[in-house]
């Protein structure tokens, strides 16, 4: 195990080919406008279908604009922070957000996000692209699953949930319904994976976070998604600060991304209750899958 | 405890409306300020044809204030700080309610978010 780890670190520390570590030095207005448009589309579609903008932003920056993978990941994390903040401005979400669960899980996810960011800094861009492709396909599959809330009212809460008063009431649909939070250690473990994915790949990893709360901790789906929206900002901020400290975030790229994402995410959040989404969601997930495959092909050198 | 009683107890654990309103105001103002700073920086870059050189080091970039990249860096930093402000607001809410464990969890989260500052290149 120790030898494997040493081998991994040696592989990770190898210098990357010169053409993949270059930052885009020549930022022209046209380049900035493309980034702005791409970010607005990512924020809009991401908030409509419930996936963070990172799934669209990172492949867009790498495959379309030729931005270095690490730079794209770092700037995408900044974009995810803005997406979460834009979603938090919407009124009425506080009733559905379980801040206690969110803060507790965030402690693990935030720490894991810093680990993920450092790993992304160490490994070669092709390794990142490969992992990104695999994770994107996994998240697309995860997002297609059907959600059914489990009634946990008769089941006692996990001891940690009792101590931290994590239980809550689901009031979104129909009469209020009490839920008792289960399997807190399992939820924390899954959140560790989500944090590493977020920090390493510049994703919100909302699908994995919802899985942690909804499947492992048996929380209602709607509460899980809204709480996840609160959490992705803190996870991304932990990774983004690590990248800022490591000198990878280029504000000339992250800035226009933030400016594009905010109106896109706000418009998406406003439209989400006014549109029929299943078809759009399937189309977007298909699109994300194609980009996942493209990232795999780019990582393995099949495409340039 | 009967279900109606439990519902009443659990509802009292929700964020109170005043703190929720304060949180939304805080988010609106910080996001608006950071977007305004980024837009101002972008306009300076476009109007002055600045390339900015190596803008990867945060402190050295901020030292060039009020250049375009320094304004954009300030905007990005303010945006990234928003989850920290949000966690501090929740920490204060738990402090007012006398919930020491959740106060400690919130404070720990702030430290973890900031832990990236300990990294060195």
Tab-separated table of C-alpha atoms in Angstrom:
chain	number	residue	atom	x	y	z
A	1	UNK	CA	0.000	0.000	0.000
A	2	UNK	CA	2.842	2.355	0.965
A	3	UNK	CA	4.681	1.539	-2.288
A	4	UNK	CA	1.512	2.163	-4.297
A	5	UNK	CA	1.041	5.550	-2.592
A	6	UNK	CA	4.688	6.482	-3.229
A	7	UNK	CA	4.237	5.503	-6.893
A	8	UNK	CA	1.102	7.637	-7.115
A	9	UNK	CA	2.884	10.642	-5.656
A	10	UNK	CA	5.842	10.150	-8.044
A	11	UNK	CA	3.453	9.926	-11.019
A	12	UNK	CA	1.501	12.932	-9.821
A	13	UNK	CA	4.587	15.069	-9.358
A	14	UNK	CA	5.911	14.490	-12.876
A	15	UNK	CA	6.014	17.758	-14.795
A	16	UNK	CA	3.155	18.190	-17.224
A	17	UNK	CA	3.783	18.802	-20.929
A	18	UNK	CA	4.452	22.500	-21.533
A	19	UNK	CA	1.351	23.095	-23.651
A	20	UNK	CA	-1.028	21.964	-20.919
A	21	UNK	CA	0.134	24.225	-18.065
A	22	UNK	CA	-0.048	27.478	-19.995
A	23	UNK	CA	-2.591	30.047	-18.818
A	24	UNK	CA	-4.460	31.829	-21.601
A	25	UNK	CA	-2.396	35.032	-21.562
A	26	UNK	CA	-4.111	36.852	-24.408
A	27	UNK	CA	-7.555	37.649	-23.038
A	28	UNK	CA	-9.359	39.444	-25.817
A	29	UNK	CA	-12.880	40.907	-25.466
A	30	UNK	CA	-14.100	38.100	-27.766
A	31	UNK	CA	-12.597	35.476	-25.424
A	32	UNK	CA	-14.222	37.148	-22.403
A	33	UNK	CA	-17.610	37.302	-24.154
A	34	UNK	CA	-17.444	33.592	-24.994
A	35	UNK	CA	-16.606	32.811	-21.337
A	36	UNK	CA	-19.480	35.061	-20.212
A	37	UNK	CA	-21.952	33.334	-22.544
A	38	UNK	CA	-20.753	29.839	-21.614
A	39	UNK	CA	-21.026	30.665	-17.899
A	40	UNK	CA	-24.512	32.162	-18.255
A	41	UNK	CA	-25.633	29.001	-20.097
A	42	UNK	CA	-24.005	26.793	-17.431
A	43	UNK	CA	-25.660	28.732	-14.590
A	44	UNK	CA	-29.036	28.714	-16.338
A	45	UNK	CA	-29.133	25.047	-17.346
A	46	UNK	CA	-27.433	23.928	-14.132
A	47	UNK	CA	-30.035	25.584	-11.913
A	48	UNK	CA	-32.899	24.381	-14.161
A	49	UNK	CA	-31.977	20.699	-14.133
A	50	UNK	CA	-30.371	20.603	-10.693
A	51	UNK	CA	-26.778	19.970	-11.705
A	52	UNK	CA	-24.052	22.463	-10.857
A	53	UNK	CA	-22.584	24.543	-13.661
A	54	UNK	CA	-19.192	22.811	-13.352
A	55	UNK	CA	-20.358	19.813	-15.403
A	56	UNK	CA	-20.797	22.188	-18.349
A	57	UNK	CA	-18.134	24.802	-17.574
A	58	UNK	CA	-15.026	22.650	-17.221
A	59	UNK	CA	-15.513	20.672	-20.476
A	60	UNK	CA	-16.548	23.895	-22.237
A	61	UNK	CA	-13.367	25.720	-21.154
A	62	UNK	CA	-11.087	22.758	-21.901
A	63	UNK	CA	-12.639	21.388	-25.103
A	64	UNK	CA	-13.884	24.617	-26.731
A	65	UNK	CA	-11.514	27.331	-25.476
A	66	UNK	CA	-8.415	25.199	-24.893
A	67	UNK	CA	-7.958	26.392	-21.301
A	68	UNK	CA	-5.601	24.324	-19.139
A	69	UNK	CA	-7.501	21.675	-17.161
A	70	UNK	CA	-6.224	22.840	-13.742
A	71	UNK	CA	-7.072	26.454	-14.521
A	72	UNK	CA	-10.561	25.392	-15.665
A	73	UNK	CA	-11.123	23.379	-12.464
A	74	UNK	CA	-9.948	26.244	-10.235
A	75	UNK	CA	-12.112	28.858	-11.975
A	76	UNK	CA	-15.089	26.500	-12.078
A	77	UNK	CA	-14.930	26.233	-8.259
A	78	UNK	CA	-15.237	30.029	-8.059
A	79	UNK	CA	-18.248	29.741	-10.378
A	80	UNK	CA	-19.830	27.083	-8.138
A	81	UNK	CA	-19.552	29.440	-5.123
A	82	UNK	CA	-21.446	32.121	-7.069
A	83	UNK	CA	-24.088	29.589	-8.206
A	84	UNK	CA	-24.743	28.577	-4.592
A	85	UNK	CA	-24.945	32.215	-3.464
A	86	UNK	CA	-27.367	33.075	-6.306
A	87	UNK	CA	-29.605	30.127	-5.327
A	88	UNK	CA	-29.479	31.243	-1.667
A	89	UNK	CA	-31.011	34.613	-2.581
A	90	UNK	CA	-34.323	32.963	-3.485
A	91	UNK	CA	-36.955	33.540	-0.817
A	92	UNK	CA	-38.618	30.653	1.027
A	93	UNK	CA	-35.692	28.231	0.860
A	94	UNK	CA	-34.868	28.550	4.561
A	95	UNK	CA	-37.909	26.481	5.526
A	96	UNK	CA	-36.633	23.522	3.512
A	97	UNK	CA	-32.910	23.803	4.249
A	98	UNK	CA	-31.633	21.716	7.147
A	99	UNK	CA	-28.728	23.977	8.146
A	100	UNK	CA	-27.651	21.687	10.996
A	101	UNK	CA	-27.160	18.718	8.674
A	102	UNK	CA	-25.599	21.015	6.057
A	103	UNK	CA	-23.016	22.457	8.453
A	104	UNK	CA	-22.107	19.077	9.943
A	105	UNK	CA	-21.607	17.408	6.547
A	106	UNK	CA	-19.765	20.464	5.261
A	107	UNK	CA	-17.023	20.017	7.846
A	108	UNK	CA	-16.053	16.741	6.137
A	109	UNK	CA	-16.796	17.892	2.576
A	110	UNK	CA	-14.824	21.135	3.029
A	111	UNK	CA	-11.749	19.343	4.361
A	112	UNK	CA	-12.016	16.755	1.559
A	113	UNK	CA	-12.342	19.566	-0.983
A	114	UNK	CA	-8.959	21.000	0.102
A	115	UNK	CA	-7.458	17.491	-0.288
A	116	UNK	CA	-9.053	17.272	-3.748
A	117	UNK	CA	-7.659	20.675	-4.753
A	118	UNK	CA	-4.146	19.710	-3.661
A	119	UNK	CA	-4.462	16.426	-5.582
A	120	UNK	CA	-5.572	18.335	-8.683
A	121	UNK	CA	-2.538	20.592	-8.264
A	122	UNK	CA	-0.212	17.578	-8.062
A	123	UNK	CA	-1.493	15.296	-10.816
A	124	UNK	CA	-1.018	15.703	-14.553
A	125	UNK	CA	-3.879	17.377	-16.482
A	126	UNK	CA	-4.493	14.196	-18.505
A	127	UNK	CA	-5.103	12.264	-15.264
A	128	UNK	CA	-7.584	14.963	-14.207
A	129	UNK	CA	-9.324	14.810	-17.590
A	130	UNK	CA	-9.642	11.028	-17.347
A	131	UNK	CA	-11.065	11.133	-13.800
A	132	UNK	CA	-13.369	13.994	-14.846
A	133	UNK	CA	-14.737	11.930	-17.752
A	134	UNK	CA	-15.415	8.915	-15.515
A	135	UNK	CA	-17.024	11.015	-12.737
A	136	UNK	CA	-19.171	12.952	-15.240
A	137	UNK	CA	-20.576	9.701	-16.629
A	138	UNK	CA	-21.150	8.435	-13.070
A	139	UNK	CA	-22.957	11.625	-12.016
A	140	UNK	CA	-25.143	11.548	-15.159
A	141	UNK	CA	-26.156	7.958	-14.320
A	142	UNK	CA	-26.764	8.897	-10.679
A	143	UNK	CA	-28.983	11.813	-11.732
A	144	UNK	CA	-31.299	9.523	-13.710
A	145	UNK	CA	-32.306	7.423	-10.687
A	146	UNK	CA	-35.840	7.626	-9.368
A	147	UNK	CA	-36.393	9.239	-5.997
A	148	UNK	CA	-38.747	7.834	-3.405
A	149	UNK	CA	-38.837	9.242	0.101
A	150	UNK	CA	-38.759	6.717	2.919
A	151	UNK	CA	-40.992	7.301	5.942
A	152	UNK	CA	-38.590	7.450	8.914
A	153	UNK	CA	-41.041	8.820	11.489
A	154	UNK	CA	-41.339	5.445	13.256
A	155	UNK	CA	-37.562	4.784	13.122
A	156	UNK	CA	-35.471	6.281	15.931
A	157	UNK	CA	-32.829	8.827	14.915
A	158	UNK	CA	-29.135	7.954	14.866
A	159	UNK	CA	-27.524	8.828	18.264
A	160	UNK	CA	-25.389	11.549	16.634
A	161	UNK	CA	-28.519	13.017	15.025
A	162	UNK	CA	-30.205	13.146	18.446
A	163	UNK	CA	-27.168	14.786	20.070
A	164	UNK	CA	-26.882	17.428	17.332
A	165	UNK	CA	-30.681	17.827	16.931
A	166	UNK	CA	-30.564	17.079	13.202
A	167	UNK	CA	-34.166	15.857	12.734
A	168	UNK	CA	-36.585	18.089	10.867
A	169	UNK	CA	-39.986	18.559	9.231
A	170	UNK	CA	-40.662	18.233	5.502
A	171	UNK	CA	-43.325	20.796	4.563
A	172	UNK	CA	-42.945	21.103	0.811
A	173	UNK	CA	-45.742	18.864	-0.418
A	174	UNK	CA	-48.924	18.039	1.485
A	175	UNK	CA	-49.142	17.971	5.280
A	176	UNK	CA	-45.955	18.433	7.351
A	177	UNK	CA	-44.021	15.213	7.843
A	178	UNK	CA	-41.381	14.519	10.493
A	179	UNK	CA	-38.168	12.835	9.373
A	180	UNK	CA	-35.584	11.216	11.621
A	181	UNK	CA	-32.010	11.391	10.350
A	182	UNK	CA	-30.322	7.960	10.058
A	183	UNK	CA	-26.804	6.595	9.453
A	184	UNK	CA	-24.891	9.826	10.080
A	185	UNK	CA	-21.389	8.206	9.821
A	186	UNK	CA	-22.260	6.737	6.384
A	187	UNK	CA	-23.548	10.144	5.240
A	188	UNK	CA	-20.303	11.765	6.417
A	189	UNK	CA	-18.241	9.156	4.519
A	190	UNK	CA	-20.114	9.748	1.246
A	191	UNK	CA	-19.702	13.482	1.816
A	192	UNK	CA	-15.947	12.960	1.986
A	193	UNK	CA	-16.058	11.454	-1.517
A	194	UNK	CA	-18.226	14.368	-2.707
A	195	UNK	CA	-15.724	16.853	-1.283
A	196	UNK	CA	-12.742	15.254	-3.028
A	197	UNK	CA	-14.684	15.190	-6.338
A	198	UNK	CA	-15.632	18.857	-5.918
A	199	UNK	CA	-12.139	20.099	-5.073
A	200	UNK	CA	-10.351	17.928	-7.612
A	201	UNK	CA	-12.681	18.418	-10.578
A	202	UNK	CA	-14.303	21.824	-10.022
A	203	UNK	CA	-17.791	20.362	-9.677
A	204	UNK	CA	-20.515	21.114	-7.137
A	205	UNK	CA	-20.959	17.314	-6.757
A	206	UNK	CA	-24.569	18.003	-5.765
A	207	UNK	CA	-25.732	14.615	-7.073
A	208	UNK	CA	-23.365	12.820	-4.657
A	209	UNK	CA	-24.333	15.124	-1.778
A	210	UNK	CA	-28.024	14.476	-2.370
A	211	UNK	CA	-27.212	10.732	-2.415
A	212	UNK	CA	-25.551	11.076	0.995
A	213	UNK	CA	-28.574	12.767	2.587
A	214	UNK	CA	-31.391	11.097	0.652
A	215	UNK	CA	-30.202	7.466	0.443
A	216	UNK	CA	-27.792	7.151	3.393
A	217	UNK	CA	-29.363	9.490	5.955
A	218	UNK	CA	-32.953	8.876	4.731
A	219	UNK	CA	-33.821	12.562	4.505
A	220	UNK	CA	-36.639	13.702	2.149
A	221	UNK	CA	-35.450	14.344	-1.409
A	222	UNK	CA	-36.527	17.991	-1.569
A	223	UNK	CA	-34.845	18.821	1.742
A	224	UNK	CA	-31.716	17.030	0.501
A	225	UNK	CA	-31.545	19.026	-2.744
A	226	UNK	CA	-32.095	22.428	-1.096
A	227	UNK	CA	-29.605	21.621	1.689
A	228	UNK	CA	-27.145	20.467	-0.984
A	229	UNK	CA	-27.460	23.859	-2.716
A	230	UNK	CA	-26.435	25.538	0.543
A	231	UNK	CA	-23.520	23.136	0.971
A	232	UNK	CA	-21.926	23.285	-2.484
A	233	UNK	CA	-20.887	26.903	-1.889
A	234	UNK	CA	-18.852	26.125	1.234
A	235	UNK	CA	-17.230	23.023	-0.340
A	236	UNK	CA	-16.288	24.988	-3.454
A	237	UNK	CA	-15.009	27.931	-1.379
A	238	UNK	CA	-12.621	25.637	0.547
A	239	UNK	CA	-11.209	24.285	-2.735
A	240	UNK	CA	-11.183	27.716	-4.408
A	241	UNK	CA	-9.193	29.273	-1.532
A	242	UNK	CA	-6.655	26.429	-1.822
A	243	UNK	CA	-6.351	27.081	-5.572
A	244	UNK	CA	-6.064	30.848	-4.975
A	245	UNK	CA	-3.255	30.222	-2.509
A	246	UNK	CA	-1.534	27.870	-4.981
A	247	UNK	CA	-1.718	30.610	-7.629
A	248	UNK	CA	-3.898	28.773	-10.153
A	249	UNK	CA	-6.977	31.037	-10.234
A	250	UNK	CA	-6.745	33.616	-13.005
A	251	UNK	CA	-9.225	36.402	-12.122
A	252	UNK	CA	-9.386	37.392	-15.811
A	253	UNK	CA	-11.083	34.038	-16.397
A	254	UNK	CA	-12.873	33.529	-13.046
A	255	UNK	CA	-14.292	37.081	-13.097
A	256	UNK	CA	-16.294	36.882	-16.347
A	257	UNK	CA	-17.417	33.407	-15.316
A	258	UNK	CA	-18.860	34.752	-12.060
A	259	UNK	CA	-20.564	37.629	-13.884
A	260	UNK	CA	-22.175	35.202	-16.364
A	261	UNK	CA	-23.204	32.572	-13.848
A	262	UNK	CA	-25.145	34.837	-11.463
A	263	UNK	CA	-27.878	36.053	-13.898
A	264	UNK	CA	-27.998	32.608	-15.543
A	265	UNK	CA	-28.545	30.834	-12.210
A	266	UNK	CA	-31.081	33.428	-11.045
A	267	UNK	CA	-33.094	33.101	-14.271
A	268	UNK	CA	-32.934	29.302	-14.040
A	269	UNK	CA	-34.094	29.343	-10.394
A	270	UNK	CA	-36.993	31.626	-11.366
A	271	UNK	CA	-38.062	29.414	-14.288
A	272	UNK	CA	-37.669	26.088	-12.488
A	273	UNK	CA	-41.274	26.007	-11.247
A	274	UNK	CA	-42.682	27.260	-14.549
A	275	UNK	CA	-41.310	24.706	-16.991
A	276	UNK	CA	-41.734	21.001	-17.715
A	277	UNK	CA	-38.276	19.693	-17.039
A	278	UNK	CA	-38.038	15.891	-17.523
A	279	UNK	CA	-37.234	16.111	-21.263
A	280	UNK	CA	-34.773	18.987	-20.796
A	281	UNK	CA	-33.116	17.076	-17.970
A	282	UNK	CA	-32.676	13.961	-20.124
A	283	UNK	CA	-31.287	16.013	-23.032
A	284	UNK	CA	-28.836	17.766	-20.702
A	285	UNK	CA	-27.732	14.507	-19.078
A	286	UNK	CA	-27.172	13.035	-22.552
A	287	UNK	CA	-25.107	16.119	-23.433
A	288	UNK	CA	-23.092	15.798	-20.193
A	289	UNK	CA	-22.451	12.120	-21.000
A	290	UNK	CA	-21.145	13.029	-24.473
A	291	UNK	CA	-18.787	15.572	-22.883
A	292	UNK	CA	-17.675	12.954	-20.359
A	293	UNK	CA	-16.775	10.621	-23.237
A	294	UNK	CA	-14.988	13.470	-25.041
A	295	UNK	CA	-12.918	14.211	-21.935
A	296	UNK	CA	-11.979	10.520	-21.735
A	297	UNK	CA	-10.971	10.549	-25.406
A	298	UNK	CA	-8.916	13.718	-24.893
A	299	UNK	CA	-7.220	12.257	-21.812
A	300	UNK	CA	-6.273	9.083	-23.660
A	301	UNK	CA	-5.026	11.039	-26.685
A	302	UNK	CA	-7.661	9.738	-29.111
A	303	UNK	CA	-8.695	13.349	-29.876
A	304	UNK	CA	-6.435	16.417	-29.721
B	1	UNK	CA	-44.043	12.977	22.160
B	2	UNK	CA	-47.083	13.145	19.830
B	3	UNK	CA	-46.523	14.032	16.169
B	4	UNK	CA	-48.066	17.546	16.360
B	5	UNK	CA	-45.886	18.303	19.397
B	6	UNK	CA	-42.792	16.975	17.621
B	7	UNK	CA	-43.591	19.060	14.527
B	8	UNK	CA	-43.904	22.168	16.706
B	9	UNK	CA	-40.578	21.430	18.433
B	10	UNK	CA	-38.760	20.731	15.165
B	11	UNK	CA	-40.134	23.883	13.501
B	12	UNK	CA	-38.587	25.930	16.297
B	13	UNK	CA	-35.193	24.587	15.212
B	14	UNK	CA	-35.590	26.156	11.736
B	15	UNK	CA	-33.797	29.356	10.915
B	16	UNK	CA	-35.966	32.214	12.241
B	17	UNK	CA	-37.421	34.599	9.596
B	18	UNK	CA	-35.283	37.570	10.719
B	19	UNK	CA	-32.000	35.626	10.371
B	20	UNK	CA	-33.189	34.186	7.043
B	21	UNK	CA	-33.910	37.702	5.775
B	22	UNK	CA	-30.526	38.930	6.986
B	23	UNK	CA	-28.849	36.016	5.191
B	24	UNK	CA	-30.604	36.832	1.889
B	25	UNK	CA	-29.646	40.527	2.210
B	26	UNK	CA	-26.053	39.569	2.930
B	27	UNK	CA	-25.959	37.277	-0.119
B	28	UNK	CA	-27.521	39.923	-2.396
B	29	UNK	CA	-25.126	42.669	-1.341
B	30	UNK	CA	-21.939	40.599	-1.412
B	31	UNK	CA	-22.768	39.023	-4.786
B	32	UNK	CA	-23.776	42.420	-6.216
B	33	UNK	CA	-20.574	44.027	-4.910
B	34	UNK	CA	-18.326	41.264	-6.240
B	35	UNK	CA	-20.024	41.282	-9.670
B	36	UNK	CA	-19.698	45.101	-9.775
B	37	UNK	CA	-15.968	44.876	-8.957
B	38	UNK	CA	-15.402	42.216	-11.643
B	39	UNK	CA	-17.323	44.247	-14.251
B	40	UNK	CA	-15.366	47.398	-13.333
B	41	UNK	CA	-12.096	45.468	-13.650
B	42	UNK	CA	-13.185	44.021	-16.972
B	43	UNK	CA	-14.028	47.496	-18.304
B	44	UNK	CA	-10.629	48.818	-17.173
B	45	UNK	CA	-8.907	45.909	-18.937
B	46	UNK	CA	-10.906	46.392	-22.136
B	47	UNK	CA	-10.512	50.192	-22.201
B	48	UNK	CA	-6.796	50.203	-21.344
B	49	UNK	CA	-5.844	47.095	-23.354
B	50	UNK	CA	-4.134	45.744	-20.229
B	51	UNK	CA	-2.767	42.247	-20.429
B	52	UNK	CA	-1.962	42.245	-16.721
B	53	UNK	CA	1.047	39.952	-17.108
B	54	UNK	CA	1.257	37.224	-14.489
B	55	UNK	CA	-1.878	37.638	-12.395
B	56	UNK	CA	-1.635	34.320	-10.605
B	57	UNK	CA	-0.315	35.689	-7.277
B	58	UNK	CA	-3.186	37.194	-5.344
B	59	UNK	CA	-1.251	39.602	-3.128
B	60	UNK	CA	0.987	40.915	-5.913
B	61	UNK	CA	-2.083	41.436	-8.121
B	62	UNK	CA	-3.882	43.340	-5.348
B	63	UNK	CA	-0.756	45.489	-5.031
B	64	UNK	CA	-1.431	46.870	-8.523
B	65	UNK	CA	-4.763	48.431	-7.406
B	66	UNK	CA	-6.706	49.974	-9.197
B	67	UNK	CA	-5.644	47.953	-12.241
B	68	UNK	CA	-8.261	45.805	-14.012
B	69	UNK	CA	-6.910	42.462	-12.716
B	70	UNK	CA	-6.722	43.787	-9.133
B	71	UNK	CA	-10.383	44.886	-9.234
B	72	UNK	CA	-11.361	41.497	-10.667
B	73	UNK	CA	-9.311	39.708	-7.989
B	74	UNK	CA	-11.094	41.713	-5.277
B	75	UNK	CA	-14.456	40.735	-6.800
B	76	UNK	CA	-13.502	37.062	-6.910
B	77	UNK	CA	-12.203	37.157	-3.303
B	78	UNK	CA	-15.405	38.790	-2.061
B	79	UNK	CA	-17.494	36.159	-3.872
B	80	UNK	CA	-15.431	33.294	-2.462
B	81	UNK	CA	-15.744	34.806	1.046
B	82	UNK	CA	-19.565	34.672	0.883
B	83	UNK	CA	-19.874	31.083	2.277
B	84	UNK	CA	-17.592	32.128	5.160
B	85	UNK	CA	-19.866	35.077	5.983
B	86	UNK	CA	-22.861	32.747	5.736
B	87	UNK	CA	-21.276	30.258	8.155
B	88	UNK	CA	-20.429	33.092	10.583
B	89	UNK	CA	-24.022	34.304	10.443
B	90	UNK	CA	-25.245	30.794	11.286
B	91	UNK	CA	-22.621	30.506	14.046
B	92	UNK	CA	-23.988	33.708	15.592
B	93	UNK	CA	-27.535	32.315	15.337
B	94	UNK	CA	-26.476	29.139	17.199
B	95	UNK	CA	-24.652	31.270	19.788
B	96	UNK	CA	-27.818	33.277	20.443
B	97	UNK	CA	-29.753	30.020	20.893
B	98	UNK	CA	-27.121	28.670	23.279
B	99	UNK	CA	-26.337	25.655	21.068
B	100	UNK	CA	-22.664	25.209	21.826
B	101	UNK	CA	-22.031	22.063	19.751
B	102	UNK	CA	-23.483	23.572	16.564
B	103	UNK	CA	-21.622	26.822	17.286
B	104	UNK	CA	-18.389	24.784	17.457
B	105	UNK	CA	-19.316	22.966	14.200
B	106	UNK	CA	-19.923	26.305	12.419
B	107	UNK	CA	-16.637	27.752	13.716
B	108	UNK	CA	-14.780	24.586	12.656
B	109	UNK	CA	-16.273	24.884	9.164
B	110	UNK	CA	-14.985	28.467	8.849
B	111	UNK	CA	-11.499	27.299	9.870
B	112	UNK	CA	-11.637	24.426	7.355
B	113	UNK	CA	-12.687	26.743	4.507
B	114	UNK	CA	-9.769	29.015	5.405
B	115	UNK	CA	-7.325	26.113	5.812
B	116	UNK	CA	-6.333	26.412	2.151
B	117	UNK	CA	-4.454	29.577	3.135
B	118	UNK	CA	-1.907	27.401	4.963
B	119	UNK	CA	-0.796	25.791	1.688
B	120	UNK	CA	2.403	26.946	0.087
B	121	UNK	CA	3.448	26.644	-3.525
